[in-house]
Short mmCIF file of C-alpha atoms in Angstrom, two decimals:
data_model
loop_
_atom_site.label_atom_id
_atom_site.label_comp_id
_atom_site.label_asym_id
_atom_site.label_seq_id
_atom_site.Cartn_x
_atom_site.Cartn_y
_atom_site.Cartn_z
CA MET A 298 -20.39 -23.72 -14.01
CA HIS A 299 -20.47 -20.20 -12.62
CA SER A 300 -18.93 -21.17 -9.28
CA LEU A 301 -15.42 -20.01 -8.43
CA ASN A 302 -14.45 -23.60 -7.63
CA PHE A 303 -15.32 -24.78 -11.15
CA ARG A 304 -13.55 -21.82 -12.73
CA LEU A 305 -10.36 -22.52 -10.79
CA MET A 306 -10.42 -26.19 -11.82
CA ALA A 307 -11.02 -25.27 -15.46
CA ALA A 308 -8.23 -22.68 -15.39
CA PHE A 309 -5.67 -25.09 -13.88
CA THR A 310 -6.63 -27.84 -16.34
CA LEU A 311 -6.39 -25.48 -19.31
CA VAL A 312 -2.95 -24.26 -18.21
CA VAL A 313 -1.67 -27.84 -17.92
CA ILE A 314 -3.08 -28.82 -21.33
CA VAL A 315 -1.72 -25.72 -23.08
CA THR A 316 1.71 -26.11 -21.47
CA THR A 317 1.98 -29.81 -22.33
CA GLY A 318 0.73 -29.27 -25.87
CA SER A 319 3.12 -26.37 -26.47
CA VAL A 320 6.15 -28.35 -25.28
CA PHE A 321 5.12 -31.35 -27.40
CA PHE A 322 4.61 -29.14 -30.47
CA PHE A 323 8.02 -27.46 -30.20
CA THR A 324 9.67 -30.81 -29.54
CA TYR A 325 8.01 -32.19 -32.69
CA ARG A 326 9.16 -29.21 -34.77
CA THR A 327 12.74 -29.60 -33.53
CA THR A 328 12.71 -33.35 -34.19
CA ARG A 329 11.28 -32.83 -37.68
CA HIS A 330 13.98 -30.30 -38.50
CA GLU A 331 16.74 -32.62 -37.33
CA ILE A 332 15.27 -35.55 -39.26
CA SER A 333 14.97 -33.34 -42.35
CA GLN A 334 18.67 -32.48 -42.14
CA VAL A 335 19.58 -36.13 -41.71
CA GLY A 336 17.36 -37.00 -44.69
CA LYS A 337 19.03 -34.39 -46.88
CA ASN A 338 22.48 -35.63 -45.96
CA LEU A 339 21.38 -39.21 -46.65
CA GLU A 340 19.98 -38.27 -50.06
CA THR A 341 23.23 -36.50 -50.91
CA MET A 342 25.18 -39.64 -50.05
CA GLN A 343 22.78 -41.71 -52.13
CA ASP A 344 23.23 -39.33 -55.07
CA ARG A 345 26.99 -39.75 -54.87
CA LYS A 346 26.72 -43.54 -54.78
CA ILE A 347 24.29 -43.65 -57.74
CA GLU A 348 26.51 -41.32 -59.74
CA THR A 349 29.57 -43.42 -58.92
CA GLU A 350 27.84 -46.65 -59.90
CA LEU A 351 26.63 -45.23 -63.22
CA SER A 352 30.00 -43.68 -64.04
CA ARG A 353 31.74 -47.01 -63.34
CA TYR A 354 29.16 -48.79 -65.50
CA TYR A 355 29.77 -46.43 -68.44
CA LEU A 356 33.55 -46.68 -68.14
CA ILE A 357 33.33 -50.48 -68.14
CA GLU A 358 30.70 -50.86 -70.87
CA ASN A 359 31.60 -47.67 -72.78
CA ASN A 360 27.87 -47.17 -73.44
CA TRP A 361 24.54 -47.24 -71.67
CA GLU A 362 23.21 -50.47 -73.02
CA GLY A 363 21.73 -52.64 -70.28
CA VAL A 364 21.87 -49.81 -67.72
CA GLN A 365 18.10 -50.14 -67.09
CA ALA A 366 18.64 -53.08 -64.73
CA LEU A 367 21.17 -51.07 -62.68
CA VAL A 368 18.84 -48.05 -62.51
CA GLU A 369 15.91 -50.22 -61.35
CA HIS A 370 18.13 -51.88 -58.77
CA CYS A 371 19.28 -48.50 -57.40
CA GLY A 372 15.72 -47.17 -57.37
CA SER A 373 14.51 -50.20 -55.45
CA LEU A 374 17.48 -50.06 -53.10
CA TYR A 375 17.15 -46.38 -52.15
CA GLY A 376 13.40 -46.03 -52.57
CA ARG A 377 13.73 -43.11 -54.99
CA ARG A 378 12.92 -42.59 -58.64
CA ILE A 379 15.98 -42.44 -60.90
CA ILE A 380 15.90 -41.25 -64.54
CA LEU A 381 18.94 -41.27 -66.87
CA THR A 382 18.84 -39.24 -70.11
CA ASP A 383 21.34 -38.53 -72.85
CA SER A 384 22.58 -35.08 -73.77
CA ASN A 385 19.40 -34.50 -75.79
CA GLU A 386 17.15 -35.28 -72.82
CA ILE A 387 15.97 -38.60 -74.28
CA VAL A 388 15.29 -41.06 -71.45
CA LEU A 389 17.78 -43.95 -71.51
CA ALA A 390 16.69 -45.62 -68.28
CA ASP A 391 13.86 -45.14 -65.74
CA SER A 392 13.59 -46.92 -62.38
CA GLU A 393 9.84 -47.15 -62.95
CA ALA A 394 10.30 -48.10 -66.67
CA THR A 395 7.57 -45.74 -67.89
CA LEU A 396 9.51 -42.98 -69.69
CA ILE A 397 12.15 -44.94 -71.64
CA GLY A 398 12.66 -43.51 -75.13
CA SER A 399 10.59 -40.39 -74.45
CA SER A 400 11.78 -36.84 -74.01
CA TYR A 401 12.12 -35.81 -70.40
CA THR A 402 11.47 -32.34 -68.96
CA ASP A 403 12.77 -31.43 -65.48
CA GLY A 404 10.07 -31.29 -62.81
CA GLU A 405 9.76 -28.61 -60.09
CA ASP A 406 11.37 -30.89 -57.45
CA ASP A 407 13.86 -32.43 -59.93
CA GLU A 408 17.49 -31.53 -59.31
CA PRO A 409 19.34 -33.25 -62.26
CA THR A 410 23.04 -33.98 -62.06
CA THR A 411 25.21 -34.19 -65.22
CA LEU A 412 27.75 -37.01 -65.60
CA VAL A 413 30.77 -35.78 -67.52
CA LEU A 414 33.52 -38.15 -68.66
CA GLN A 415 36.85 -36.36 -68.85
CA PRO A 416 39.84 -37.83 -70.64
CA GLY A 417 42.50 -39.24 -68.31
CA HIS A 418 40.06 -39.88 -65.44
CA MET A 419 38.92 -43.30 -64.31
CA LEU A 420 35.51 -41.99 -63.04
CA GLY A 421 33.14 -39.44 -64.40
CA MET A 422 33.11 -35.99 -62.77
CA ILE A 423 29.73 -34.87 -61.51
CA PHE A 424 28.44 -31.39 -62.37
CA PRO A 425 25.04 -29.74 -62.00
CA ARG A 426 23.22 -29.76 -65.33
CA LYS A 427 23.19 -25.96 -65.62
CA ALA A 428 26.87 -25.72 -64.73
CA VAL A 429 28.04 -27.66 -67.82
CA GLN A 430 29.66 -25.19 -70.17
CA SER A 431 29.15 -25.39 -73.90
CA ALA A 432 32.88 -26.04 -74.35
CA ILE A 433 32.57 -29.50 -72.78
CA GLN A 434 29.23 -30.54 -74.27
CA ASP A 435 31.04 -33.27 -76.24
CA TYR A 436 32.11 -34.90 -72.99
CA ILE A 437 28.55 -35.31 -71.65
CA ILE A 438 27.81 -39.00 -71.28
CA GLY A 439 24.43 -38.55 -69.66
CA VAL A 440 22.19 -36.57 -67.36
CA LEU A 441 21.10 -38.17 -64.12
CA HIS A 442 17.78 -37.19 -62.48
CA VAL A 443 17.31 -38.38 -58.89
CA LEU A 444 14.00 -37.21 -57.41
CA PRO A 445 13.83 -36.29 -53.67
CA GLY A 446 12.12 -38.58 -51.11
CA ASP A 447 8.54 -38.19 -49.87
CA ALA A 448 8.17 -35.20 -47.44
CA ALA A 449 4.89 -36.61 -46.07
CA ASN A 450 6.73 -39.72 -44.92
CA LEU A 451 9.27 -37.44 -43.25
CA ASN A 452 6.53 -35.66 -41.26
CA THR A 453 4.98 -38.97 -40.29
CA ALA A 454 8.32 -40.35 -39.23
CA ALA A 455 9.07 -37.25 -37.16
CA LEU A 456 5.68 -37.49 -35.48
CA GLN A 457 6.13 -41.19 -34.77
CA ILE A 458 9.61 -40.69 -33.37
CA THR A 459 8.47 -37.80 -31.18
CA TYR A 460 5.49 -39.72 -29.88
CA ASN A 461 7.31 -43.02 -29.36
CA SER A 462 10.30 -41.47 -27.61
CA ILE A 463 8.80 -38.73 -25.43
CA GLY A 464 5.18 -38.25 -26.45
CA LYS A 465 3.88 -40.92 -24.11
CA PHE A 466 5.71 -39.31 -21.22
CA PHE A 467 4.11 -35.96 -22.07
CA ILE A 468 0.64 -37.49 -22.17
CA TRP A 469 1.05 -39.36 -18.90
CA GLY A 470 2.78 -36.38 -17.33
CA GLY A 471 -0.04 -34.13 -18.49
CA LEU A 472 -2.67 -36.46 -17.06
CA VAL A 473 -0.82 -36.64 -13.74
CA ALA A 474 -0.43 -32.84 -13.73
CA ILE A 475 -4.16 -32.42 -14.38
CA ALA A 476 -4.98 -34.79 -11.53
CA ILE A 477 -2.64 -32.90 -9.18
CA ALA A 478 -4.10 -29.59 -10.37
CA LEU A 479 -7.62 -30.80 -9.62
CA LEU A 480 -6.59 -31.91 -6.13
CA LEU A 481 -4.82 -28.61 -5.47
CA THR A 482 -7.83 -26.74 -6.79
CA PHE A 483 -10.12 -28.67 -4.46
CA PHE A 484 -8.09 -27.90 -1.35
CA LEU A 485 -7.12 -24.36 -2.37
CA SER A 486 -10.69 -23.48 -3.32
CA ARG A 487 -11.91 -24.69 0.07
CA HIS A 488 -9.27 -22.55 1.75
CA ILE A 489 -9.95 -19.54 -0.45
CA LEU A 490 -13.73 -19.84 -0.56
CA ALA A 491 -14.18 -20.41 3.18
CA PRO A 492 -13.98 -16.67 4.08
CA VAL A 493 -16.00 -15.80 0.97
CA LYS A 494 -18.77 -18.17 2.01
CA ALA A 495 -18.62 -16.71 5.51
CA LEU A 496 -19.06 -13.24 3.98
CA ILE A 497 -22.02 -14.47 1.91
CA SER A 498 -23.64 -15.97 5.02
CA ALA A 499 -23.11 -12.76 6.98
CA THR A 500 -24.56 -10.58 4.21
CA ARG A 501 -27.66 -12.79 4.08
CA HIS A 502 -28.16 -12.20 7.79
CA PHE A 503 -27.70 -8.48 7.14
CA GLY A 504 -30.50 -8.64 4.61
CA LYS A 505 -32.72 -10.01 7.39
CA GLY A 506 -31.81 -7.15 9.72
CA ASP A 507 -29.22 -8.97 11.85
CA PHE A 508 -26.14 -6.70 11.94
CA SER A 509 -24.38 -8.56 14.74
CA ARG A 510 -22.65 -11.11 12.49
CA ARG A 511 -18.87 -10.86 12.05
CA VAL A 512 -16.30 -12.71 9.93
CA GLU A 513 -13.12 -14.01 11.53
CA PRO A 514 -10.12 -12.76 9.46
CA LYS A 515 -8.02 -15.95 9.27
CA ASP A 516 -6.02 -14.81 6.24
CA LYS A 517 -3.40 -12.05 6.39
CA GLY A 518 -3.62 -11.22 2.68
CA GLU A 519 -6.31 -9.58 0.58
CA LEU A 520 -9.05 -11.85 1.94
CA GLY A 521 -8.03 -10.92 5.49
CA GLU A 522 -8.26 -7.24 4.58
CA LEU A 523 -11.65 -7.89 3.00
CA ALA A 524 -12.86 -9.59 6.19
CA GLN A 525 -11.59 -6.69 8.32
CA SER A 526 -13.25 -4.16 6.01
CA PHE A 527 -16.46 -6.18 6.16
CA ASN A 528 -16.36 -6.27 9.97
CA SER A 529 -15.75 -2.53 10.06
CA MET A 530 -18.68 -1.98 7.71
CA ALA A 531 -20.84 -4.32 9.80
CA ALA A 532 -19.96 -2.38 12.97
CA ASP A 533 -20.87 0.89 11.25
CA LEU A 534 -24.15 -0.56 10.02
CA GLU A 535 -24.96 -1.95 13.43
CA ARG A 536 -24.17 1.38 15.03
CA THR A 537 -26.20 3.25 12.41
CA GLU A 538 -29.15 0.91 12.91
CA ARG A 539 -28.91 1.34 16.67
CA LEU A 540 -28.80 5.11 16.29
CA ARG A 541 -31.77 5.00 13.93
CA ARG A 542 -33.83 3.05 16.43
CA ASN A 543 -32.71 5.32 19.23
CA MET A 544 -33.59 8.34 17.14
CA VAL A 545 -37.11 7.05 16.53
CA ALA A 546 -37.53 6.37 20.26
CA ASP A 547 -36.05 9.77 21.15
CA VAL A 548 -38.23 11.64 18.68
CA ALA A 549 -41.29 9.84 20.06
CA HIS A 550 -40.20 10.75 23.59
CA GLU A 551 -39.54 14.38 22.74
CA LEU A 552 -42.87 14.73 20.98
CA ARG A 553 -44.82 12.89 23.66
CA THR A 554 -44.14 15.35 26.49
CA PRO A 555 -45.36 18.61 24.86
CA LEU A 556 -48.22 16.78 23.13
CA SER A 557 -49.33 15.24 26.42
CA ASN A 558 -49.18 18.65 28.06
CA LEU A 559 -51.18 20.22 25.24
CA LYS A 560 -53.73 17.43 25.36
CA GLY A 561 -54.01 17.70 29.14
CA TYR A 562 -54.58 21.45 29.06
CA LEU A 563 -57.13 21.19 26.28
CA GLU A 564 -59.05 18.41 28.02
CA ALA A 565 -59.00 20.38 31.27
CA ILE A 566 -60.32 23.49 29.51
CA SER A 567 -62.97 21.39 27.72
CA ASP A 568 -64.10 19.88 31.06
CA GLY A 569 -64.16 23.31 32.73
CA LEU A 570 -61.39 22.37 35.17
CA VAL A 571 -59.02 25.04 33.91
CA ALA A 572 -60.00 28.49 32.81
CA PRO A 573 -58.66 29.59 29.40
CA ASP A 574 -56.98 32.61 30.93
CA GLU A 575 -53.71 34.32 30.04
CA LYS A 576 -51.60 31.93 32.14
CA THR A 577 -53.12 28.84 30.52
CA ILE A 578 -52.72 30.26 27.04
CA ARG A 579 -49.08 31.11 27.83
CA SER A 580 -48.46 27.50 28.89
CA LEU A 581 -50.10 26.19 25.74
CA ASN A 582 -47.97 28.55 23.66
CA GLU A 583 -44.78 27.36 25.39
CA GLU A 584 -45.60 23.72 24.63
CA ALA A 585 -46.40 24.58 21.01
CA ALA A 586 -43.14 26.51 20.77
CA SER A 587 -41.28 23.47 22.15
CA LEU A 588 -42.83 21.29 19.45
CA SER A 589 -41.96 23.87 16.82
CA ARG A 590 -38.32 24.02 17.95
CA LEU A 591 -38.05 20.23 17.86
CA VAL A 592 -39.48 20.09 14.33
CA ASP A 593 -37.12 22.87 13.22
CA ASP A 594 -34.15 21.05 14.74
CA LEU A 595 -35.10 17.81 13.02
CA GLN A 596 -35.49 19.58 9.70
CA GLU A 597 -32.16 21.36 10.19
CA LEU A 598 -30.43 18.10 10.99
CA SER A 599 -32.03 16.35 8.03
CA LEU A 600 -30.71 19.04 5.68
CA ALA A 601 -27.26 18.84 7.28
CA ASP A 602 -27.11 15.04 6.88
CA ALA A 603 -28.13 15.36 3.23
CA GLY A 604 -25.53 18.10 2.64
CA GLU A 605 -28.24 20.51 1.54
CA ILE A 606 -27.70 23.30 4.04
CA LYS A 607 -27.56 26.56 2.13
CA LEU A 608 -24.97 28.94 3.48
CA VAL A 609 -25.04 32.67 2.82
CA ARG A 610 -21.31 33.30 3.14
CA GLN A 611 -19.97 36.79 3.68
CA PRO A 612 -16.74 38.14 5.16
CA ALA A 613 -17.42 38.69 8.85
CA ASP A 614 -15.61 40.02 11.91
CA ILE A 615 -15.60 37.07 14.30
CA ILE A 616 -14.80 39.32 17.29
CA SER A 617 -17.95 41.39 16.79
CA LEU A 618 -20.03 38.24 16.32
CA ILE A 619 -18.72 36.70 19.57
CA LYS A 620 -19.36 39.91 21.52
CA ASP A 621 -22.93 40.14 20.24
CA VAL A 622 -23.75 36.54 21.17
CA THR A 623 -22.06 36.87 24.56
CA ALA A 624 -23.95 40.06 25.33
CA GLY A 625 -27.25 38.38 24.50
CA MET A 626 -26.47 35.46 26.83
CA LYS A 627 -25.21 37.49 29.81
CA ALA A 628 -28.65 38.12 31.29
CA LYS A 629 -29.44 34.40 31.35
CA ALA A 630 -26.04 33.60 32.88
CA GLU A 631 -26.37 36.25 35.58
CA ALA A 632 -29.85 34.97 36.43
CA ARG A 633 -28.22 31.63 37.32
CA GLY A 634 -25.45 33.32 39.29
CA LEU A 635 -22.76 32.73 36.65
CA LYS A 636 -20.05 35.04 35.34
CA LEU A 637 -19.79 35.18 31.54
CA THR A 638 -16.71 36.88 30.08
CA ASP A 639 -14.76 36.93 26.83
CA ASP A 640 -11.05 36.70 26.11
CA LEU A 641 -10.51 38.25 22.68
CA PRO A 642 -7.56 39.91 20.94
CA GLU A 643 -7.87 43.38 19.49
CA MET A 644 -8.00 42.08 15.91
CA LEU A 645 -8.48 38.81 14.02
CA PRO A 646 -8.57 38.10 10.26
CA ALA A 647 -11.98 38.08 8.64
CA VAL A 648 -13.73 34.76 8.05
CA ASN A 649 -16.05 33.92 5.16
CA ILE A 650 -19.06 32.48 7.01
CA ASP A 651 -22.82 32.41 7.30
CA SER A 652 -23.09 34.62 10.38
CA LEU A 653 -26.54 33.33 11.38
CA ARG A 654 -25.33 29.70 11.38
CA ILE A 655 -22.20 30.47 13.42
CA ARG A 656 -24.29 32.51 15.88
CA GLN A 657 -26.50 29.44 16.23
CA VAL A 658 -23.44 27.28 16.95
CA LEU A 659 -22.00 29.65 19.56
CA SER A 660 -25.39 30.20 21.19
CA ASN A 661 -25.89 26.46 21.54
CA LEU A 662 -22.49 26.00 23.19
CA LEU A 663 -23.16 28.88 25.60
CA GLU A 664 -26.63 27.57 26.49
CA ASN A 665 -25.14 24.15 27.29
CA ALA A 666 -22.44 25.79 29.41
CA VAL A 667 -25.02 27.83 31.34
CA ALA A 668 -27.25 24.78 31.84
CA HIS A 669 -24.44 22.57 33.19
CA THR A 670 -22.54 25.07 35.35
CA ASP A 671 -23.50 25.52 38.99
CA LYS A 672 -24.10 28.85 40.66
CA GLY A 673 -20.90 30.84 41.17
CA GLY A 674 -19.25 29.25 38.15
CA ARG A 675 -17.46 30.96 35.30
CA ILE A 676 -17.87 30.77 31.51
CA THR A 677 -15.28 32.22 29.14
CA VAL A 678 -15.45 32.67 25.37
CA ALA A 679 -12.07 33.02 23.65
CA ALA A 680 -10.80 33.25 20.07
CA ARG A 681 -7.33 32.90 18.61
CA GLU A 682 -5.66 32.62 15.20
CA ARG A 683 -3.82 29.32 14.64
CA ASP A 684 -2.60 27.59 11.48
CA LYS A 685 -4.62 29.80 9.11
CA GLN A 686 -7.75 29.16 11.16
CA ILE A 687 -9.77 30.98 13.79
CA CYS A 688 -10.24 28.85 16.91
CA VAL A 689 -13.23 29.76 19.07
CA SER A 690 -13.55 28.09 22.48
CA VAL A 691 -16.20 28.05 25.21
CA THR A 692 -14.78 27.13 28.61
CA ASP A 693 -16.89 26.49 31.70
CA THR A 694 -16.27 25.37 35.28
CA GLY A 695 -19.30 23.12 35.35
CA GLU A 696 -19.90 19.48 36.15
CA GLY A 697 -17.86 18.15 33.21
CA ILE A 698 -18.46 15.11 31.03
CA PRO A 699 -17.41 11.52 31.87
CA ALA A 700 -14.72 10.09 29.60
CA LYS A 701 -17.00 7.29 28.36
CA ASP A 702 -19.53 9.88 27.10
CA LEU A 703 -17.07 12.14 25.26
CA PRO A 704 -16.98 10.10 21.99
CA LEU A 705 -20.80 10.17 21.82
CA ILE A 706 -21.46 13.74 22.88
CA PHE A 707 -22.16 14.91 19.30
CA GLU A 708 -24.56 12.07 18.51
CA ARG A 709 -28.16 13.03 17.95
CA PHE A 710 -30.44 12.79 20.99
CA TYR A 711 -27.50 11.70 23.14
CA ARG A 712 -27.58 13.04 26.68
CA VAL A 713 -25.13 12.60 29.48
CA ASP A 714 -28.09 12.99 31.83
CA ARG A 715 -29.82 9.59 31.57
CA SER A 716 -32.89 10.92 33.42
CA ARG A 717 -33.68 13.13 30.42
CA ALA A 718 -34.49 16.02 32.71
CA ARG A 719 -35.72 18.77 30.42
CA LYS A 720 -34.14 21.47 32.57
CA THR A 721 -30.66 20.11 31.71
CA GLY A 722 -31.12 20.34 27.98
CA GLY A 723 -33.45 20.70 25.02
CA SER A 724 -34.11 18.09 22.38
CA GLY A 725 -30.61 16.61 22.42
CA LEU A 726 -29.96 17.78 18.86
CA GLY A 727 -28.09 21.02 19.54
CA LEU A 728 -24.55 19.68 19.55
CA THR A 729 -25.25 17.46 16.56
CA ILE A 730 -26.53 20.41 14.56
CA ALA A 731 -23.58 22.55 15.73
CA LYS A 732 -21.13 19.90 14.52
CA ARG A 733 -22.82 19.69 11.11
CA MET A 734 -22.81 23.50 10.77
CA VAL A 735 -19.11 23.81 11.57
CA GLU A 736 -18.17 20.97 9.24
CA THR A 737 -20.24 22.53 6.45
CA HIS A 738 -18.07 25.66 6.85
CA GLY A 739 -14.96 23.49 6.46
CA GLY A 740 -14.03 23.52 10.15
CA THR A 741 -13.94 21.07 13.04
CA ILE A 742 -15.38 20.93 16.53
CA GLU A 743 -14.09 19.01 19.54
CA VAL A 744 -14.51 18.82 23.30
CA LYS A 745 -12.17 18.31 26.25
CA SER A 746 -13.68 17.69 29.65
CA GLU A 747 -12.96 16.34 33.10
CA PRO A 748 -15.73 15.51 35.56
CA GLY A 749 -15.93 18.12 38.35
CA LYS A 750 -13.60 20.55 36.57
CA GLY A 751 -15.58 21.70 33.55
CA SER A 752 -15.48 21.43 29.77
CA ILE A 753 -13.88 23.20 26.80
CA PHE A 754 -15.72 23.16 23.48
CA THR A 755 -13.58 24.38 20.56
CA PHE A 756 -14.51 24.88 16.93
CA THR A 757 -12.43 26.18 14.04
CA LEU A 758 -13.22 28.28 10.98
CA PRO A 759 -10.94 28.74 7.95
CA ILE A 760 -9.62 32.26 7.47
CA SER A 761 -10.94 33.97 4.32
#
């Protein structure tokens, strides 16, 4: 009973029943009203005939003696109760012969008519009882009471007429409409529920860890959009799951190398193969520092992903910051035979930033440029104001990045160098952290590169 198929069938059936019943009800009301009008007109005609017959009787007999037979005949003929009283409301004749000789009081539904005989007229003139003026009381020959017909019979007749004439067609039409509605519901529900069932099947596979399932969007309406959204979500989940697995493998790989080195040195020292001299201790310290940097990077990235990086924002001169970072990197660049320069204007608007975080971003970009630029190459750091933002770029003449790798360059642990040579990069988290830092400041970071011609990394910062 909770299935969509059952609900659709119940809804269609209910609509058909309510529609058919409403039309039948209004048809019955209209028929009853028309029959009521016909009945009133018929009763009026009957009243006129009864009054005419009684007036003729009085004119012929000149009294009411023997009028009981005529009243009973009229009552039987028209199916109504007829009571005739004199001017003092004493019953002279009763179609049911129960009130003769008694005093009669008008009932709630009684509309008496007064028969008045006027001199010079062949028939009596008919007046409502209350309309008879005291001046013509002497001309009153009698008061005629004709009670209305039975309203219950009128309702029954209206219902019978409505049912006999069109009611059967409504019932059969309603049954046929319900059957058609059920058939339409069956086929429509199959058409509508097919993509829904496909979505349910795919989500069950998702619950089991299979993110490769997709739903074919056969419909161009809302269900088609739902299928497309589901496929997009599935692709994101599959990609996220793949990145998660890669991250676990990458973290294990990054931890394994320094740990293996530390273990090897310690075992060698323990076996007396290596002396614990200054050189050995320096090597152990470098491996420990490598592990420490990796842990710090992972912690930094975790905070960035959770949106919990705390920024100490202060107005800063971006030109001074760039010059300081560039100066600190020049020695390393010159040691590799590279030329590091800056291209800065005399003045730029202040930016409200966490200087330590932006230094970290710029240092990471410069270290990557130094690591991937061959001897004799050139690295340039530039800054410009554009659209209420400060754009900082790091341009190198290095090996460049293949087009297929550009969309993934900011993914964690992603390296263009598949050999994972440690000399070409650190943990593979630097660019990911840089991207999170810039976005936390409300800016963006992007890269343009061409293999063999170098790369341009550009990030923006909103002006204070």
